[in-house]
Tab-separated table of C-alpha atoms in Angstrom:
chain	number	residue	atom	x	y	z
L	1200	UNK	CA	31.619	94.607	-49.981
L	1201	UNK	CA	28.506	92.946	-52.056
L	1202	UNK	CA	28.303	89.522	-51.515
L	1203	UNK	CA	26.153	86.821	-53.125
L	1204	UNK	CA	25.005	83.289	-52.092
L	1205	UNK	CA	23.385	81.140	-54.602
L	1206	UNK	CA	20.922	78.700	-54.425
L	1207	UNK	CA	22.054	76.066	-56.692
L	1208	UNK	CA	18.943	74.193	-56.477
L	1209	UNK	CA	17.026	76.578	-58.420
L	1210	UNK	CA	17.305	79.150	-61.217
L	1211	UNK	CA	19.045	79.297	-64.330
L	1212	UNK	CA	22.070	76.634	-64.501
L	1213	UNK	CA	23.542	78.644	-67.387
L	1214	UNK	CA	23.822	82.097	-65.599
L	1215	UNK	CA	24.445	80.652	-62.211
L	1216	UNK	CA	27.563	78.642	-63.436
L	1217	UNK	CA	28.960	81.973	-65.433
L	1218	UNK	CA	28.508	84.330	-63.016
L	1219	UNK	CA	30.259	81.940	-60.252
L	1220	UNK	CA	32.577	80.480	-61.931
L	1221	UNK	CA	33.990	84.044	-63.473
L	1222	UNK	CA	35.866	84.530	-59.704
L	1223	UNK	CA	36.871	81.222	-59.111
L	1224	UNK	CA	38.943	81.422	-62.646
L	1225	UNK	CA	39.910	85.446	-61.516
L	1226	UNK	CA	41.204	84.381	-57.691
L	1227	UNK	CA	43.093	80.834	-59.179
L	1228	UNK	CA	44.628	83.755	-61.482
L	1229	UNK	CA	45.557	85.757	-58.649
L	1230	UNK	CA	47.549	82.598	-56.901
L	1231	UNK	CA	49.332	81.669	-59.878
L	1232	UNK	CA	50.771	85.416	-59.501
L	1233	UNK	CA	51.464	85.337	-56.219
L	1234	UNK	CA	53.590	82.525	-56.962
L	1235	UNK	CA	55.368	83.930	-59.593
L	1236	UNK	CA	55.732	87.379	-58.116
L	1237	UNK	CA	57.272	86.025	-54.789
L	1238	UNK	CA	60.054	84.279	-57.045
L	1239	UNK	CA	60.919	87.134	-59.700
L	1240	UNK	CA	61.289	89.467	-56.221
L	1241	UNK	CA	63.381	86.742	-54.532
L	1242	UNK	CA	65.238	85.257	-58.029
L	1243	UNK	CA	66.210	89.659	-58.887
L	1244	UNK	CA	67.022	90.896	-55.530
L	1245	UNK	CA	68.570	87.649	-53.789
L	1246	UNK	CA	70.294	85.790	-57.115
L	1247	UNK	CA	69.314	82.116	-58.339
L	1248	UNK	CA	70.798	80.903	-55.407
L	1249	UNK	CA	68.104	82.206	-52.962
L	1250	UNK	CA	65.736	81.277	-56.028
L	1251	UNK	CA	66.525	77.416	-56.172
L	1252	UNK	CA	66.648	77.385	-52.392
L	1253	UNK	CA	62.338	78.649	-52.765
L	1254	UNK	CA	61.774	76.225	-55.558
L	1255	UNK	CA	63.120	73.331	-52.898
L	1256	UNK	CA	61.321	74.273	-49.908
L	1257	UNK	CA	58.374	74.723	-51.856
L	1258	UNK	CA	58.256	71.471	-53.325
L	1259	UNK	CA	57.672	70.123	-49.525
L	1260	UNK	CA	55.161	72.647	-49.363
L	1261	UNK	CA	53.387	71.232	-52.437
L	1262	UNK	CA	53.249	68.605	-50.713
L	1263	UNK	CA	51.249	69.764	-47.268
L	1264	UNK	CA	49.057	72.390	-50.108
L	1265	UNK	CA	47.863	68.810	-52.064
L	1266	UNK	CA	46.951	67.255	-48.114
L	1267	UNK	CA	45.048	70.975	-47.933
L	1268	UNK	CA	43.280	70.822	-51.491
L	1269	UNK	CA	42.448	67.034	-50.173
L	1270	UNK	CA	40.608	68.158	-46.998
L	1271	UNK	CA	39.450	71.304	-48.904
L	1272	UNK	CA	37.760	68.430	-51.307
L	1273	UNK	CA	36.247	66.909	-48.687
L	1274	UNK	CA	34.740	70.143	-47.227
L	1275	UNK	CA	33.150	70.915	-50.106
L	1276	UNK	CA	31.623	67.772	-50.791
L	1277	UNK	CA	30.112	67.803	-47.257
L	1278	UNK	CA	28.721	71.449	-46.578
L	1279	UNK	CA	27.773	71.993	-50.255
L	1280	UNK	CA	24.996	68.797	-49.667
L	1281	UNK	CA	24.462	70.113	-46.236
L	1282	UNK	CA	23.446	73.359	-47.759
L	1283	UNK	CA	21.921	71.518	-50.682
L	1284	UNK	CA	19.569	69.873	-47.520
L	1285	UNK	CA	18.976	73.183	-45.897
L	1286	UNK	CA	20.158	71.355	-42.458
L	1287	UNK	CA	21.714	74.345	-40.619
L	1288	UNK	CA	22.364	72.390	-37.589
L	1289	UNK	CA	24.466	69.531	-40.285
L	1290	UNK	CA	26.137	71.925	-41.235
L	1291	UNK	CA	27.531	74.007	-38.168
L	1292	UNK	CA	28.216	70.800	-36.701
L	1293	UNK	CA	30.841	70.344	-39.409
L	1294	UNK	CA	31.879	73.155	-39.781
L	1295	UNK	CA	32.983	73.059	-36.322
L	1296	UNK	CA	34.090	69.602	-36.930
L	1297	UNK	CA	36.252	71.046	-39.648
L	1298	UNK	CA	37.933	73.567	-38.225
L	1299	UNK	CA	38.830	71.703	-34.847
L	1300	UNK	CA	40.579	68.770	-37.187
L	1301	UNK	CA	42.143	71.496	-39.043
L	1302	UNK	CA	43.593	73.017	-36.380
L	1303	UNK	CA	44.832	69.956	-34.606
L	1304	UNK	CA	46.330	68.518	-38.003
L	1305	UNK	CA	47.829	72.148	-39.051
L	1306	UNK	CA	49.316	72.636	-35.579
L	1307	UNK	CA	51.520	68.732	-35.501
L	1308	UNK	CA	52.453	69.858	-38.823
L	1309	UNK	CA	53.489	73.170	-38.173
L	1310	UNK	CA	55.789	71.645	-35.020
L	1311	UNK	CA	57.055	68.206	-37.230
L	1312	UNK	CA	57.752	70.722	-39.919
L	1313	UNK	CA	59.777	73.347	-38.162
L	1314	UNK	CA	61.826	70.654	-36.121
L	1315	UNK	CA	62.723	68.373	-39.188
L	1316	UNK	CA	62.865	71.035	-41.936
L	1317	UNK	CA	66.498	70.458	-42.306
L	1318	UNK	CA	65.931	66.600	-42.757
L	1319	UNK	CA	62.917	67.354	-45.558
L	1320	UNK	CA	65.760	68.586	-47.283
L	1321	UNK	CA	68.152	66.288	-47.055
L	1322	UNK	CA	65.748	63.881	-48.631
L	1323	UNK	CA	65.483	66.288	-51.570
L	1324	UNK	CA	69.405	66.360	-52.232
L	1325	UNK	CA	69.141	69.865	-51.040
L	1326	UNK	CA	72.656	71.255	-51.419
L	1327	UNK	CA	74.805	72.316	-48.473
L	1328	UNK	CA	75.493	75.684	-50.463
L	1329	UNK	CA	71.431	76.320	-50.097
L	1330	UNK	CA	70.625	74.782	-46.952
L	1331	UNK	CA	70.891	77.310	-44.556
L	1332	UNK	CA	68.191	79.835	-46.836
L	1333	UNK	CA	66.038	76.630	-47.470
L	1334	UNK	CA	65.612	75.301	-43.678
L	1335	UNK	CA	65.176	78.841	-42.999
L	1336	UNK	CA	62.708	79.695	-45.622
L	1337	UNK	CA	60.885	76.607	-44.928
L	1338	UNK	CA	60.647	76.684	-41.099
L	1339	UNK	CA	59.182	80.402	-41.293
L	1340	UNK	CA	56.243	78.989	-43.946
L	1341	UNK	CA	55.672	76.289	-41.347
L	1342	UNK	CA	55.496	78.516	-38.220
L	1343	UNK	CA	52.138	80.129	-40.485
L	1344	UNK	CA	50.898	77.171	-41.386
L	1345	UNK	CA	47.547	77.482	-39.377
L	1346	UNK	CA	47.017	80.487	-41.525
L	1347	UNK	CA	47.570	78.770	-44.871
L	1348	UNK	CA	44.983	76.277	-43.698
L	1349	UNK	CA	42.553	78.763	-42.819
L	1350	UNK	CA	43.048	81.086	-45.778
L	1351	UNK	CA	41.786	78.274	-47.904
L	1352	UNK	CA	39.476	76.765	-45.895
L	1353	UNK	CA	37.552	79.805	-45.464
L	1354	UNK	CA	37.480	80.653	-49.415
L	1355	UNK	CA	36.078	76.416	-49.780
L	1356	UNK	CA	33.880	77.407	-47.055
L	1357	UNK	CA	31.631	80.329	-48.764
L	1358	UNK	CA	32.162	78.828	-52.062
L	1359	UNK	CA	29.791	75.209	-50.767
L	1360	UNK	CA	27.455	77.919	-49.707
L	1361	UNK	CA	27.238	79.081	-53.317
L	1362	UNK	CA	29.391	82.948	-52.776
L	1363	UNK	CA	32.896	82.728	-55.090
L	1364	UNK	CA	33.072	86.479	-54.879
L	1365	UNK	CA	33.786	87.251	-51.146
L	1366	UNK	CA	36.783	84.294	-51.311
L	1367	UNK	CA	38.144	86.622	-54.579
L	1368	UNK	CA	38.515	89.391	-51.671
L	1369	UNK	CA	40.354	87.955	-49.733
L	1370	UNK	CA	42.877	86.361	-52.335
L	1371	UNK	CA	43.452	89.736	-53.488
L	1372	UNK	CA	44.278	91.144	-50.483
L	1373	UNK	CA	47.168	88.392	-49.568
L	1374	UNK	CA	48.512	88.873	-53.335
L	1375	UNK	CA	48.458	92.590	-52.910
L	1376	UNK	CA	50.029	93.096	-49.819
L	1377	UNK	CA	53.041	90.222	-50.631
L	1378	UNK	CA	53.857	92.508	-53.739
L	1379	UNK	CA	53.793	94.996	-51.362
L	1380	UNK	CA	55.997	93.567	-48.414
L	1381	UNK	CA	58.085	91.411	-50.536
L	1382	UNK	CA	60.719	94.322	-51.752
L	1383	UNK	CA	59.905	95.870	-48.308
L	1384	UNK	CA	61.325	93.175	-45.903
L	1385	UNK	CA	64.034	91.327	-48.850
L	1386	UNK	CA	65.862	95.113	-50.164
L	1387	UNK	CA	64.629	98.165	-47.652
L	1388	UNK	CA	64.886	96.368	-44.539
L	1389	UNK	CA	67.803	93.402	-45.700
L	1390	UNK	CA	66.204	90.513	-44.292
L	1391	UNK	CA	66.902	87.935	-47.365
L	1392	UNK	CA	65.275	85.441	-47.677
L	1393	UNK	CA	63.406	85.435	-44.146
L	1394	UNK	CA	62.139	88.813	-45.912
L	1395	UNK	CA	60.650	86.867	-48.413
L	1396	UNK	CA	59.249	84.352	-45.898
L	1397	UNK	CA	57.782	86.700	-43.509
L	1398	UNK	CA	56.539	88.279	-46.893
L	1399	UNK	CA	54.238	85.558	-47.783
L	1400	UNK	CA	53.516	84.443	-43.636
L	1401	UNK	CA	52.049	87.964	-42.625
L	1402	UNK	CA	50.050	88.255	-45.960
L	1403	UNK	CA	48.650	85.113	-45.528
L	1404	UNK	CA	47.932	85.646	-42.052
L	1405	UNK	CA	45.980	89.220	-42.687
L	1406	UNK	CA	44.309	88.042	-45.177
L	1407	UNK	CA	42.619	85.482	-43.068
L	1408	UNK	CA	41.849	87.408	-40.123
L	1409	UNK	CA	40.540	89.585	-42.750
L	1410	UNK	CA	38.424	86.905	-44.367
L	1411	UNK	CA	37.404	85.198	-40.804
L	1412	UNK	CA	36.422	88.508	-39.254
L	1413	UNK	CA	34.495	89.278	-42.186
L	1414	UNK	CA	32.656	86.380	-42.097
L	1415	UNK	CA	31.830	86.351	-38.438
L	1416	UNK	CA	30.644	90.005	-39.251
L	1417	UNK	CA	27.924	88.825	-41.683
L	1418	UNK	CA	26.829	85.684	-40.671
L	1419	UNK	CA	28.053	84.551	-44.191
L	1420	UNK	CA	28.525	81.085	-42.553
L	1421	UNK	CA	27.440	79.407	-38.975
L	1422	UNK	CA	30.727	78.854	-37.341
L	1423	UNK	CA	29.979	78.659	-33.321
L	1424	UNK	CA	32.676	78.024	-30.624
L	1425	UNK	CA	35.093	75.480	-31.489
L	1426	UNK	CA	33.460	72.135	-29.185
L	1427	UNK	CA	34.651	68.559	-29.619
L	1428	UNK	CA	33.530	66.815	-33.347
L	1429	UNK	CA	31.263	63.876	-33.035
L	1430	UNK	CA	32.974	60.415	-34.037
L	1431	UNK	CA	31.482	60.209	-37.427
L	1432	UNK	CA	31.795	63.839	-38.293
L	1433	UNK	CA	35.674	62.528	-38.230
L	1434	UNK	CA	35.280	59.810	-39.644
L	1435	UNK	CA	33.657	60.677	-42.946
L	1436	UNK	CA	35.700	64.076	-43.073
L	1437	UNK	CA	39.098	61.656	-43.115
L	1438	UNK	CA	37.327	59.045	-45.518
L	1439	UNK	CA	36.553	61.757	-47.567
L	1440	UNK	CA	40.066	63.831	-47.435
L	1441	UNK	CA	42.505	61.344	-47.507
L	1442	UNK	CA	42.059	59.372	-50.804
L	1443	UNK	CA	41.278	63.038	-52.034
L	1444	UNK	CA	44.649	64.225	-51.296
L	1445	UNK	CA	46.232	60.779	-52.452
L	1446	UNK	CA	44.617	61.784	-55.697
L	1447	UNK	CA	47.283	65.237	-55.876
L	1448	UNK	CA	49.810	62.700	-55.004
L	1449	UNK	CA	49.003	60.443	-58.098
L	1450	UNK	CA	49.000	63.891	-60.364
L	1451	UNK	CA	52.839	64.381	-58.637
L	1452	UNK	CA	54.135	61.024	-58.922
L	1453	UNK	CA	52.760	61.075	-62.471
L	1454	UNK	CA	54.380	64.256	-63.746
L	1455	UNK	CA	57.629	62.955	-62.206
L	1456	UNK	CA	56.987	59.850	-64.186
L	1457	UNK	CA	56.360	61.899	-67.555
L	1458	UNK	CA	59.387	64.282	-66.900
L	1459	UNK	CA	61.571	60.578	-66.839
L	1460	UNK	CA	60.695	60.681	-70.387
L	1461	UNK	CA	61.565	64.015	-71.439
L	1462	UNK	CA	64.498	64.150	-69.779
L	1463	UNK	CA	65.667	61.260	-72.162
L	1464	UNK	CA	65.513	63.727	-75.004
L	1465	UNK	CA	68.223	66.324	-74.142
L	1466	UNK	CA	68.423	69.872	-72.928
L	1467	UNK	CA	66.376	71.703	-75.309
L	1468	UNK	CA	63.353	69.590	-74.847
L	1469	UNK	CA	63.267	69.661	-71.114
L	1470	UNK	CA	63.660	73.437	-71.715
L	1471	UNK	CA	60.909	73.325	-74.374
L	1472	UNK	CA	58.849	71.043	-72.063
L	1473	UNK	CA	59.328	73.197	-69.533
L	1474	UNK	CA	58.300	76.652	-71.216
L	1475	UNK	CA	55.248	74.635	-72.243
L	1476	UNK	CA	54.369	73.205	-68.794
L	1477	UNK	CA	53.969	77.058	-67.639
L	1478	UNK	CA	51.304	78.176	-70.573
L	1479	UNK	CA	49.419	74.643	-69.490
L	1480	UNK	CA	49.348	75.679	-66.132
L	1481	UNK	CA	47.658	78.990	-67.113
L	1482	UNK	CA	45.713	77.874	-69.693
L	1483	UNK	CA	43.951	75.308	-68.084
L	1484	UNK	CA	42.615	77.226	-65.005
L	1485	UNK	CA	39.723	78.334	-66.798
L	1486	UNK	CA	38.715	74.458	-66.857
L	1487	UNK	CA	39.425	74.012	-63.047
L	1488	UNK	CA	37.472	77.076	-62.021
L	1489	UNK	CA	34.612	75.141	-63.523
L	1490	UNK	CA	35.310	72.168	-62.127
L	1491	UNK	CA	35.016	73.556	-58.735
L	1492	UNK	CA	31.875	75.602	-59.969
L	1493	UNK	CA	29.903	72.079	-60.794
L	1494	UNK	CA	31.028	70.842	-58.082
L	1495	UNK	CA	29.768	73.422	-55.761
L	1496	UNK	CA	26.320	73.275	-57.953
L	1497	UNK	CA	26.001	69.518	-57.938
L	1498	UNK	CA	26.735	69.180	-54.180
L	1499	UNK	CA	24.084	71.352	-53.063
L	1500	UNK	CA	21.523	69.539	-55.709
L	1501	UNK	CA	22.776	65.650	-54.383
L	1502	UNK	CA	22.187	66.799	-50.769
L	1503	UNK	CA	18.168	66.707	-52.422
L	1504	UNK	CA	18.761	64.142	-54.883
L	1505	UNK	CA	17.480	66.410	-57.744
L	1506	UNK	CA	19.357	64.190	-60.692
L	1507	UNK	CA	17.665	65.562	-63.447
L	1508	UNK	CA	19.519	69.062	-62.256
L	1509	UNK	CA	22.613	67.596	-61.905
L	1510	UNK	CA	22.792	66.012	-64.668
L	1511	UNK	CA	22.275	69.451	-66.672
L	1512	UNK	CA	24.697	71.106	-64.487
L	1513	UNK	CA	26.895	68.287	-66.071
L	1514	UNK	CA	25.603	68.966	-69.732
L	1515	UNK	CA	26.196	72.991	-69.416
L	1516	UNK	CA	29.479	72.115	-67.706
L	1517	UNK	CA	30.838	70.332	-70.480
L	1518	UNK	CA	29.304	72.669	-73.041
L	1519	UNK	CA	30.720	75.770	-71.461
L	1520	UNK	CA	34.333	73.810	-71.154
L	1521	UNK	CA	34.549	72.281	-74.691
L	1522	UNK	CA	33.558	76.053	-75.802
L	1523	UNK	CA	35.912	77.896	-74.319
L	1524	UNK	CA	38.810	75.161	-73.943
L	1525	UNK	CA	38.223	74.785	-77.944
L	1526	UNK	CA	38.832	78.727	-77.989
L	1527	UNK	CA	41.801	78.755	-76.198
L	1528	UNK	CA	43.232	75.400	-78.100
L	1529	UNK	CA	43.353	77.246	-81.272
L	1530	UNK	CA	44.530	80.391	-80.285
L	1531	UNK	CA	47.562	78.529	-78.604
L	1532	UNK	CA	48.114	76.622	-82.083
L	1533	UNK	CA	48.319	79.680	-83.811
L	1534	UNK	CA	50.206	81.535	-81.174
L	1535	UNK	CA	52.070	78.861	-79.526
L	1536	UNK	CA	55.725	80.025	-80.674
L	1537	UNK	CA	55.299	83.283	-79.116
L	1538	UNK	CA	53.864	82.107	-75.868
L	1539	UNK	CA	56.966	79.819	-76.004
L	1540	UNK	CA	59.671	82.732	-76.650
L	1541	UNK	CA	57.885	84.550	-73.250
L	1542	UNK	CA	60.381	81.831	-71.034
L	1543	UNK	CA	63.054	81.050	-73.615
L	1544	UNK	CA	64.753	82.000	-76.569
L	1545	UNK	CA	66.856	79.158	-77.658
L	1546	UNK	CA	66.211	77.428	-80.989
L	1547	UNK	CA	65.398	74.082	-80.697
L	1548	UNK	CA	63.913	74.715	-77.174
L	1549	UNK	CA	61.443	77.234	-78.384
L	1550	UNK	CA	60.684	74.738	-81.901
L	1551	UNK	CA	59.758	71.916	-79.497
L	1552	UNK	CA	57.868	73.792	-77.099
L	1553	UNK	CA	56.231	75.100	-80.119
L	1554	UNK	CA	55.256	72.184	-81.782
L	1555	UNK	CA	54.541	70.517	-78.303
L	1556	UNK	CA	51.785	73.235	-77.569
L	1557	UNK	CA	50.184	72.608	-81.362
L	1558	UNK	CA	49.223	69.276	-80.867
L	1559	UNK	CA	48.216	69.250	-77.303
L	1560	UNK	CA	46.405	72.416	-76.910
L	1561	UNK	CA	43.784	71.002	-79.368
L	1562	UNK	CA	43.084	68.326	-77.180
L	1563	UNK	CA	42.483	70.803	-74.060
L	1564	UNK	CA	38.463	70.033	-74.026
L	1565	UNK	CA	39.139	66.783	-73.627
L	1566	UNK	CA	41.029	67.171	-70.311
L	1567	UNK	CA	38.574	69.944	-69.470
L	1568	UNK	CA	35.865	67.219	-69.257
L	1569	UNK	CA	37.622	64.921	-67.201
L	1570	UNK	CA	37.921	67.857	-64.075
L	1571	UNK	CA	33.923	68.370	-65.356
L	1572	UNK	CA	32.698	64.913	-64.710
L	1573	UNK	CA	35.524	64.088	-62.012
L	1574	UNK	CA	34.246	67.435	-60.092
L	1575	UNK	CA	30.797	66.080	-60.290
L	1576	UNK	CA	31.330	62.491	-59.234
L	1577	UNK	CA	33.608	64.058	-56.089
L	1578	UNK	CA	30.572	66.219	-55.187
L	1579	UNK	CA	28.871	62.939	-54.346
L	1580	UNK	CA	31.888	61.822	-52.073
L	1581	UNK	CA	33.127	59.047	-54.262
L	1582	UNK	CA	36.931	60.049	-53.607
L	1583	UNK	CA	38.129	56.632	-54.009
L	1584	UNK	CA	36.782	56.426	-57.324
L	1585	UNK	CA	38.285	59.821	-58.771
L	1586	UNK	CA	41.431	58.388	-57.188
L	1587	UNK	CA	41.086	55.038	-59.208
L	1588	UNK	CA	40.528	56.960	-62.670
L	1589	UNK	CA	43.365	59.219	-61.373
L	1590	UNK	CA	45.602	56.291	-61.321
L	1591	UNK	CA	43.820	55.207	-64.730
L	1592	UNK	CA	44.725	58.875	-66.655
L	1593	UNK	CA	47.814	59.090	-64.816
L	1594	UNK	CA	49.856	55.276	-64.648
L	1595	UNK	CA	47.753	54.023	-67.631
L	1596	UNK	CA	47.380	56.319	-70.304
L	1597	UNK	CA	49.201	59.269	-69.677
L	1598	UNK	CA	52.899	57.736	-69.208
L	1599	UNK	CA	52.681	54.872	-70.977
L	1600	UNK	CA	51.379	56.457	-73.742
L	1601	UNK	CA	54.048	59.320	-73.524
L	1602	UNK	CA	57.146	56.711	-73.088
L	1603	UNK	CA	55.716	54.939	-75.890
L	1604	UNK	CA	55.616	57.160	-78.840
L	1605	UNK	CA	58.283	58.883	-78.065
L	1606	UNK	CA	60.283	55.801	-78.665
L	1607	UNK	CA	58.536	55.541	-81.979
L	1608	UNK	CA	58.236	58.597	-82.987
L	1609	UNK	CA	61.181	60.465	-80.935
L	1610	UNK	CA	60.280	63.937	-78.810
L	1611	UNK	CA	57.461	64.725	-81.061
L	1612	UNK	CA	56.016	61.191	-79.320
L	1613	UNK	CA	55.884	63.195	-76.039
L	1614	UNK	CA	53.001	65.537	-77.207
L	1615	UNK	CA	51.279	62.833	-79.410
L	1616	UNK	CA	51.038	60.611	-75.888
L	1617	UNK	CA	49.873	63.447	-73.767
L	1618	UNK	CA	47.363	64.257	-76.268
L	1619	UNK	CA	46.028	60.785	-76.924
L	1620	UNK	CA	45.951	60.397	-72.928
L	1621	UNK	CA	43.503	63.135	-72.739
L	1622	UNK	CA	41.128	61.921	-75.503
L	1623	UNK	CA	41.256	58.422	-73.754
L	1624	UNK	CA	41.101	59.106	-70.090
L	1625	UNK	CA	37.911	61.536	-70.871
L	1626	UNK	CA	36.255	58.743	-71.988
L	1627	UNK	CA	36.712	56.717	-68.674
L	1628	UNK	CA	35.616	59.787	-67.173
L	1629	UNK	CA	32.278	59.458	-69.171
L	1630	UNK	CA	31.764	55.989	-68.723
L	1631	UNK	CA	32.029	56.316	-64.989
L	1632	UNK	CA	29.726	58.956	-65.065
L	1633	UNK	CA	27.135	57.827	-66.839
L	1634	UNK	CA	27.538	54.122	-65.703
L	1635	UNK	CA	29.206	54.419	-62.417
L	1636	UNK	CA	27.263	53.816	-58.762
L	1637	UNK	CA	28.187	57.020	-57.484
L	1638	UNK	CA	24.928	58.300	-57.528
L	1639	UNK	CA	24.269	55.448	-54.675
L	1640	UNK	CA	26.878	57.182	-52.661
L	1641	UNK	CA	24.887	58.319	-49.080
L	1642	UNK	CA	27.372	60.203	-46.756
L	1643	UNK	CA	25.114	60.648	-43.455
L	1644	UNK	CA	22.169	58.944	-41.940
L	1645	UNK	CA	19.107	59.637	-42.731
């Protein structure tokens, strides 16, 4: 296994940010399946019962995977300007501050989980007919969470340092082996829905031994011994994490908030909506693998304050995203009714989704520069003002602006205010950019 670590402080900005960016998009591929796969094997061999008692529990695990992509955030931000400094002894120091937090948080959660999954549920309007094969389902996911911490941590890990092909190893070994055991343990051995559980807990769980063991192997990165964090290694891991994974709870409450609206419109746009909502999710990952490419490339290059560098790992950023977003946009537009028909067939449904998809996918760059410019300005550590213009695309533009026209305009409104919010809220993201004191940001003494 070939792997590569780049040096994001030098060389070409162009090559470096195709050539590592071209996994990240290829393993955030890979977890989208994994997803999917785990709930056409549980939805065909266990019925739509077992299926809406997955989709359930796995909204509460949304919610401990956004506290996870939070403190992931944060560990990028740190060791990519650690590596940016060349300070090995910054960054084994939180490394190991990184994993002993982990552990400690992934262990309460695993135990608070497991004892109050039932509960969870109950807040959710779980019903009794599915509670037995949610709580179950849920409390197996929990026993592994340590592993779903690690398995991601690792890939953020090696991706700071500047490798996103190693992480794409890994990620293809959980997806593989979950096709693999999910039939197994649901049909051949009849375990149900624990089949499904243990499924996704033991390939998890050998893919990171797999990825740690690897890694130790190496030398890819300098874990040591796990020894107690210093105070501020804490401290500016939390200040860093939490308003980062606040910021995946602004995205939630907000697409709550913009479903309110559809829902208003009847059946067949909700269904519409919803066949839509699964093409955005798929088209859009090329813009979030580059996302996490600048910021990976701008982290290392503000641990040396090299601005001029950053700033055209900004310019190629948005270049590369408005190029290929634009692609994509108008091959949806043309193509849009039959990427609708893939989910439903209905009429009306597949019209709006249809229609939705033509007006919004053309406006695709435009959200592709806000994760551009949002990725860089988090690379800096200024969390609490990506959560701000969060709040601003979110509770400003995007829902207002959605409940709006579609009272003027009726559910044609819906994609007009999504649209418009994407325009608007990339040119907050601009402004903050290039006006914003986020470049002033200093996360450790000097």
């Amino acid at each position: 296994m070939k792997n590569q670590q780049y040096d994001f402080t030098q060389g070409s900005i162009a090559k470096q940010l195709f050539y590592f960016s071209g996994p990240i998009l290829l393993a955030n591929l890979l977890q989208t399946s994994y997803q999917f796969i785990d709930s056409l094997w549980v939805g065909n061999l266990l019925g739509s019962s077992a299926l809406g008692a997955v989709a359930i529990s796995g909204s509460i695990l949304f919610v401990v995977l956004s506290f996870i992509i939070g403190m992931n955030n944060a560990a990028l931000t740190i060791l990519s300007q650690q590596k940016g400094k060349q300070n090995e002894k910054g960054l084994r120091n939180y490394l190991n501050a990184f994993v002993v937090l982990l552990t400690l948080i992934s262990i309460f959660l695993g135990v608070i989980g497991y004892i109050f999954a039932e509960q969870f549920l109950g807040l959710l309007g779980t019903p009794q007919t599915m509670m037995e094969d949610a709580s179950t389902y849920l409390r197996i996911n929990f026993m592994g969470i340590w592993f779903l911490f690690g398995y991601n941590f690792i890939s953020t890990v090696l991706r700071s340092l500047g490798d996103s092909k190693t992480p794409l190893y890994f990620i293809t070994i959980a997806v593989g082996l979950n096709i693999l055991l999910d039939p197994l343990f649901i049909s051949v051995f009849n375990w149900g829905i624990e089949g499904a559980a243990y499924a996704t807990l033991l390939s998890q769980a050998f893919s990171f031994l797999c990825g740690i063991s690897y890694v130790l192997w190496k030398k890819l990165a300098p874990f040591s011994l796990p020894a107690l964090p210093a105070r501020e290694e804490i401290k500016l891991i939390l200040h860093l994490g939490i308003p980062s994974g606040l910021q995946m709870a602004v995205i939630s409450a907000g697409s709550a908030a913009i479903m309110s609206v559809v829902t208003t419109h009847g059946e067949s746009v909700i269904a519409g909506f919803g066949a839509a909502q699964r093409l955005d999710s798929l088209l859009m990952l090329p813009a979030h693998a580059l996302s996490t490419s600048v910021a990976s490339m701008a982290g290392q290059n503000i641990g040396i304050k090299n601005w001029e560098r950053i700033r055209q790992i900004a310019i190629y950023g948005v270049i590369y995203n408005f190029a290929i977003m634009l692609i994509i946009g108008i091959a949806v537009a043309v193509f849009a009714q039959y990427g609708v028909r893939l989910f439903i067939r209905e009429s009306d449904a597949v019209d709006f989704g249809t229609v939705y998809l033509q007006i919004v996918a053309l406006c695709y760059p435009f959200l592709g520069i806000n994760f551009i410019l949002n990725g860089i300005v988090r690379a800096a550590g200024a969390m609490y003002q990506v959560l701000i213009l969060n709040v601003i695309s979110f509770w400003i533009l995007r829902y207002p602006l959605t409940a709006l026209f579609s009272s003027w305009f009726g559910e044609v409104g819906i994609a007009i205010g999504m649209g418009g919010s994407f325009v608007l809220s990339s040119l907050f993201a601009i402004f903050y950019y290039r006006y914003g004191k986020w470049r002033q940001k200093e996360l450790f003494a000097n």
